[in-house]
JSON list of C-alpha atoms in Angstrom, two decimals:
[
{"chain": "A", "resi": 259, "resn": "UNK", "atom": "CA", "xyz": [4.78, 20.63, -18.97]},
{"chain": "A", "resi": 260, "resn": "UNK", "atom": "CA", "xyz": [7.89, 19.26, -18.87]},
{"chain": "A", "resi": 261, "resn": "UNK", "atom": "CA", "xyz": [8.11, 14.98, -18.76]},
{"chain": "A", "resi": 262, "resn": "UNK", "atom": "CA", "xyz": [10.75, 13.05, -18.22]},
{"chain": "A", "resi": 263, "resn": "UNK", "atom": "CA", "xyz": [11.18, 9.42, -19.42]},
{"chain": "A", "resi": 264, "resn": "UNK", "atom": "CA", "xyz": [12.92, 6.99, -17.60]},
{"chain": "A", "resi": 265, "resn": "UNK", "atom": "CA", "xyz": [14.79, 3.88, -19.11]},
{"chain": "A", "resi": 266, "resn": "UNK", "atom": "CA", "xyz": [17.67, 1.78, -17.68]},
{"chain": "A", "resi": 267, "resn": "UNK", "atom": "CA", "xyz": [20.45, 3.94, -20.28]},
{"chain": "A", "resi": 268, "resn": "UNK", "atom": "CA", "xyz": [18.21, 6.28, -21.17]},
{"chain": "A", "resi": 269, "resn": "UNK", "atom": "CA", "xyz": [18.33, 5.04, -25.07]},
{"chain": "A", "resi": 270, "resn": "UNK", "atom": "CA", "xyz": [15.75, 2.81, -25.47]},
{"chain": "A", "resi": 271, "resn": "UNK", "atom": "CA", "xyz": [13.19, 5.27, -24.94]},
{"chain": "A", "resi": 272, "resn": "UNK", "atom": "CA", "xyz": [14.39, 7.45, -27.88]},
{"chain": "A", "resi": 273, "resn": "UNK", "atom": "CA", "xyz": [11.83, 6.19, -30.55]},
{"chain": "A", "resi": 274, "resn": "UNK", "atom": "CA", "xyz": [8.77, 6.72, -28.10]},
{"chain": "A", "resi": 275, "resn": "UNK", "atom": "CA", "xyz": [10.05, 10.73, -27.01]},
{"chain": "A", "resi": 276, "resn": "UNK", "atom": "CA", "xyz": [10.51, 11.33, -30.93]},
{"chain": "A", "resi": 277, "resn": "UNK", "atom": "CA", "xyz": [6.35, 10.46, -30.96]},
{"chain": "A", "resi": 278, "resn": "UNK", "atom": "CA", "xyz": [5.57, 12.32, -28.20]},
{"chain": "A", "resi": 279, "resn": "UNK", "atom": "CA", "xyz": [7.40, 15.55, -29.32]},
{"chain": "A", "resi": 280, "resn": "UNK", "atom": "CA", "xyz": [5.24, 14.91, -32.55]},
{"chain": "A", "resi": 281, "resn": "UNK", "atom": "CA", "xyz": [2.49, 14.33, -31.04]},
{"chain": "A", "resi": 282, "resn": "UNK", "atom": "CA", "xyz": [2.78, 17.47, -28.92]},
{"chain": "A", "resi": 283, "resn": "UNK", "atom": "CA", "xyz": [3.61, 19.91, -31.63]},
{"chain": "A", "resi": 284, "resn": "UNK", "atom": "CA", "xyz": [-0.30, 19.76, -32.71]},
{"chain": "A", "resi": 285, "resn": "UNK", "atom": "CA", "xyz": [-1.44, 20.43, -28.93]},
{"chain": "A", "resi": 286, "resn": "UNK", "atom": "CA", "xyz": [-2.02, 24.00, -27.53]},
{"chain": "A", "resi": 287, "resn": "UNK", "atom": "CA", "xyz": [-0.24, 23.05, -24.31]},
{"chain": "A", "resi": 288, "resn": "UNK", "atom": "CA", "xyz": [3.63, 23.88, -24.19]},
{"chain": "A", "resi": 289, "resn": "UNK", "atom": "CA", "xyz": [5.15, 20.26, -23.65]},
{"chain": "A", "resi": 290, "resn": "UNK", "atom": "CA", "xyz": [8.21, 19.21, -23.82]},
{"chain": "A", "resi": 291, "resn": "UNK", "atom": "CA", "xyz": [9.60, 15.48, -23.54]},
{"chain": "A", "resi": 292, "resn": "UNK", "atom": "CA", "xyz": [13.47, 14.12, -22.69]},
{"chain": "A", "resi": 293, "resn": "UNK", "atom": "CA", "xyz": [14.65, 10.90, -21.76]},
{"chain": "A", "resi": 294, "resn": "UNK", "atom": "CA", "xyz": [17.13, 9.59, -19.41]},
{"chain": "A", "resi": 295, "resn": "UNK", "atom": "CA", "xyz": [18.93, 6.89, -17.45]},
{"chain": "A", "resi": 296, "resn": "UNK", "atom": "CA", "xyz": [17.29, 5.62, -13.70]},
{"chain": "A", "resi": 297, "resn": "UNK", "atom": "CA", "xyz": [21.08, 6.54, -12.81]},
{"chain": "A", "resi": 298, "resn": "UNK", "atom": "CA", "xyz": [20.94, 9.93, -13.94]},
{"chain": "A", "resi": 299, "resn": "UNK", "atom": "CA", "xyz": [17.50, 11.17, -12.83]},
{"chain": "A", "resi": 300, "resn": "UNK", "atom": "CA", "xyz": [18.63, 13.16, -9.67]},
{"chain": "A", "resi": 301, "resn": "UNK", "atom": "CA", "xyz": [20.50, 15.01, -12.20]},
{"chain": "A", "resi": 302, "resn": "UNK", "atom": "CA", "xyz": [17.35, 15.80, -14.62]},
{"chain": "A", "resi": 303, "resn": "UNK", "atom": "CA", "xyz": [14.42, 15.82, -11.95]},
{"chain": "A", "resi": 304, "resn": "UNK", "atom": "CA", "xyz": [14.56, 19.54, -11.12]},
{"chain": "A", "resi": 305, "resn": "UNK", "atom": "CA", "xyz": [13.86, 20.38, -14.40]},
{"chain": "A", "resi": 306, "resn": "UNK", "atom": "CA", "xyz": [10.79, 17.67, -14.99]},
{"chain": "A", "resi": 307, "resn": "UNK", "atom": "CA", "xyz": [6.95, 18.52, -13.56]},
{"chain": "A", "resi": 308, "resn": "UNK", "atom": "CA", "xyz": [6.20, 14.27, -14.58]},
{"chain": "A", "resi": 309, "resn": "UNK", "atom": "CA", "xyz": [8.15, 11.30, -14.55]},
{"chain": "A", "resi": 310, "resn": "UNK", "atom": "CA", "xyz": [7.03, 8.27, -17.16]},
{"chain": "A", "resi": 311, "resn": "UNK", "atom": "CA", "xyz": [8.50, 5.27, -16.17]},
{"chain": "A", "resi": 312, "resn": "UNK", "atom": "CA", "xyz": [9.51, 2.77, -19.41]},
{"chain": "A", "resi": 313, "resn": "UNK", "atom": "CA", "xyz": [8.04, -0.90, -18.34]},
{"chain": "A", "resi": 314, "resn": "UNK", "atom": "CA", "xyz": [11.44, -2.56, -18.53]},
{"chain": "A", "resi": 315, "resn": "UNK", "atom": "CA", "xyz": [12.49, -0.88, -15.41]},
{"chain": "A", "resi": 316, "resn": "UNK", "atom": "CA", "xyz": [8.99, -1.09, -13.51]},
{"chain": "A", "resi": 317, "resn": "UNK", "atom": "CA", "xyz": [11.46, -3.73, -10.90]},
{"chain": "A", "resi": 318, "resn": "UNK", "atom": "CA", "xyz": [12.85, -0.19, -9.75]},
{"chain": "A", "resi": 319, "resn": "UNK", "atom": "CA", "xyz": [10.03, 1.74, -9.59]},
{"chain": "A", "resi": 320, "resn": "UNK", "atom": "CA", "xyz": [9.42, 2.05, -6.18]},
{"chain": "A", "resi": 321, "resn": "UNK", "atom": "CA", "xyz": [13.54, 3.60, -6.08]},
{"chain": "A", "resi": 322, "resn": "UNK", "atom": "CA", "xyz": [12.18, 5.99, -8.65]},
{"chain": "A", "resi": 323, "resn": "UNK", "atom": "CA", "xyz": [9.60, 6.82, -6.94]},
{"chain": "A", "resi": 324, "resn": "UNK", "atom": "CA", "xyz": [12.13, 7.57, -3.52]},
{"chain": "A", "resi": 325, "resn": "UNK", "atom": "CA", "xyz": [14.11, 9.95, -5.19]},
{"chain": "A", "resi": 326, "resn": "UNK", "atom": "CA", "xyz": [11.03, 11.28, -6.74]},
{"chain": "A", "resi": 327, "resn": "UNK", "atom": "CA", "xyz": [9.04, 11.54, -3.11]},
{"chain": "A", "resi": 328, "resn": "UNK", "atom": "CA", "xyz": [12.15, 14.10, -2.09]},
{"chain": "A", "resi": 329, "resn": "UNK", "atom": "CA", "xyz": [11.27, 16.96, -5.02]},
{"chain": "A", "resi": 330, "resn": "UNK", "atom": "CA", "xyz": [7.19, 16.16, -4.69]},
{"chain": "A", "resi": 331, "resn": "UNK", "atom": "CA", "xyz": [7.57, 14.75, -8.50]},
{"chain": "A", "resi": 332, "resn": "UNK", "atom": "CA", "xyz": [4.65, 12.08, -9.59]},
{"chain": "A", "resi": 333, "resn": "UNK", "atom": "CA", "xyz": [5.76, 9.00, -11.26]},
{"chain": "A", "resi": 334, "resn": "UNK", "atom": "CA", "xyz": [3.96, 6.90, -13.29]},
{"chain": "A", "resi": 335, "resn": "UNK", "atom": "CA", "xyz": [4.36, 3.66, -15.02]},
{"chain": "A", "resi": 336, "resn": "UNK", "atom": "CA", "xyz": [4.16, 3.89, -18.88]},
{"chain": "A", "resi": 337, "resn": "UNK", "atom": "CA", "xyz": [1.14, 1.89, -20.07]},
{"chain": "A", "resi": 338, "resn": "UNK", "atom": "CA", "xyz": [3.24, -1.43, -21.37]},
{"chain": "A", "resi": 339, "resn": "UNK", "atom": "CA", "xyz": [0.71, -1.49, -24.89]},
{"chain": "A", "resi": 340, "resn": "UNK", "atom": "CA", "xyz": [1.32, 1.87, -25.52]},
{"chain": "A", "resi": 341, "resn": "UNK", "atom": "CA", "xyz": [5.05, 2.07, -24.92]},
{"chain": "A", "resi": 342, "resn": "UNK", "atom": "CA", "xyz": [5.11, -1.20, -27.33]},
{"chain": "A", "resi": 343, "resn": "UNK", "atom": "CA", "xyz": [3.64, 0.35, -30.18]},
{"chain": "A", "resi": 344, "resn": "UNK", "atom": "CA", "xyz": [5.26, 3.74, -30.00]},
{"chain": "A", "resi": 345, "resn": "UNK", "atom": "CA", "xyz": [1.70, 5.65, -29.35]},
{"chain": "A", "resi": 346, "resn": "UNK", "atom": "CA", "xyz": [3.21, 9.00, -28.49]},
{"chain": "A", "resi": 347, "resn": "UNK", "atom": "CA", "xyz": [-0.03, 10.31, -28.03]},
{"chain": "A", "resi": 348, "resn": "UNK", "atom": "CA", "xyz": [-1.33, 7.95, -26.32]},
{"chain": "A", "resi": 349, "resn": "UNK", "atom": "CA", "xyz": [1.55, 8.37, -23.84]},
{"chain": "A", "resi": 350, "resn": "UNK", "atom": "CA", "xyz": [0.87, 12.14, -23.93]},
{"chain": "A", "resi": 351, "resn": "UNK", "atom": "CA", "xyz": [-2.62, 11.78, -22.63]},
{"chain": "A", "resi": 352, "resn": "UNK", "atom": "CA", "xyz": [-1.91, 9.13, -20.13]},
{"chain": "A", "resi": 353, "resn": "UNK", "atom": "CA", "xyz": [0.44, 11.90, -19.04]},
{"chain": "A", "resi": 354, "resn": "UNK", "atom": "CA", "xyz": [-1.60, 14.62, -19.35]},
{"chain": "A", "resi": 355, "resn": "UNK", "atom": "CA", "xyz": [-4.09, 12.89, -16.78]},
{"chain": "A", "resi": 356, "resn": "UNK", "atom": "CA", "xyz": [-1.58, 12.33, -14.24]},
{"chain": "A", "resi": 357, "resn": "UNK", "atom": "CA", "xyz": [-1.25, 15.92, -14.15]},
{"chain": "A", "resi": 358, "resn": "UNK", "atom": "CA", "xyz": [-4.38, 17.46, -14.13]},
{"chain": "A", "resi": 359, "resn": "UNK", "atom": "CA", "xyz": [-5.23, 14.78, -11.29]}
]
């Protein structure tokens, strides 16, 4: 699985994709995490199966979500508490159940 997390430069989220490539290294699933911009997602979608929205830029969501809607990509909205405290793990299975949905 491939997940993509969005931010409003793409730098803030840095700190939470180091945890989640942690977290994933002990999993038997094949995951791999990247950040990126809201600006620079049509560029990065193709190559995503999930797309984890950082809270800060939950106002543009539903834009996310537009550009998403064209290459049948879910989006979800980080959980704000876990995003806050860096759970990479916690992010991991929040994604993990968006998928398997």
């Amino acid at each position: 699985m491939k997940i993509l997390v969005i931010c409003s430069g793409g730098m803030s989220t840095s700190m939470l994709v180091k945890a989640m490539v942690k977290a994933a290294e002990g999993m038997s699933e094949d995951i791999s995490v990247e950040s990126g911009s809201v600006s620079g997602l049509t560029n990065m979608i193709d190559k995503s199966d999930l797309i984890m929205v950082a809270p800060q830029v939950r106002h543009r969501l539903e834009e996310i979500r537009n550009i998403a809607d064209k290459y049948s990509k879910p989006v979800t909205l980080i959980e704000p508490q876990l995003y806050g405290l860096i759970d990479g793990k916690g992010v991991l299975k929040q994604a993990l159940g968006i998928v398997k949905k």
